[in-house]
Amino acid sequence: MWIYATFGKLVTGTKNLTFLNLNNNAIRDLSVIATMSKLEALSLSHNALTDLSQLSVLTNLKELDVSYNSLTSIAPLSSCTNLWAIDISGNKIDTLEGIDALTKLSVLKADHNKLTDIHLLTANTLLTKLDLSHNSLISIAPLAELNS
């Protein structure tokens, strides 16, 4: 089911949604989405997000796209342990704090951020696709641990 909505016009009765695409809007407040406990795939790219803490209750979430917002942290996602794919590209993220709790993670797009250190990725041994382009990485040595 595809739902296209603008902020403030979200259809009521959305508690059974498993997929939601709200790309290219001006969304800042995620409180309505936090009530959608069955969500498995959520796309919020190109919005006005600065905080993901309201998503921490979405424990069924498997795929998340929050690319091209104004995020500085993904730490609140550490409780979303079923995530296997995340796109955090085009934000202002300078640390991957919380990523080590996402042990099912297979796909991570983190290009166009402010990352300098990726040592927390060593816990993500299931990664098969990783994009870290256009950051400020100092060392890629932690990547060696992903192959062991």
Steps between C-alpha positions, in 0.01 A plus 500: 500500500641838403406804699607842390427765757609843597572587857179549697281309253589146602210261476365380834479127575856432390590258779515205258742658254816302429635738232496880498661740254502869597794617290536860386288679757577738787450256787663579835272322750491120499253451785226363271741253343610382846150355549534276193648201675462262203718707266771294333608747233508877543630760256542860617766633267513870411309634799594731789587239762750582774417227753416129471419433867130447426588209273668306781170319575472354149656166582351326193677740264721320248570769239546871566586788269565833673738634239533870428367646821684695772584212732807502720447168679359153439542388863121474560485222240700265724173352631381419146693174499313348203639760260689341214517799264554869580562801280631796699669673204513876468472594866737657755585180684850492650477179702342159453408470868231233537581318176678222690165391653361435152654158452259401218615792286585391146480830308627838618509812285676773696649710221511880509527538877774617739631162616864482604499166685330171414625272780142433618431314175706205618191356673309498171644179362202435269564811290502421129454852359669805648529852360722740694593730213521876547584501870814602688630155589847487648541121499322206342683243716179393681370362170755221524309359798186462288675235290621288791 
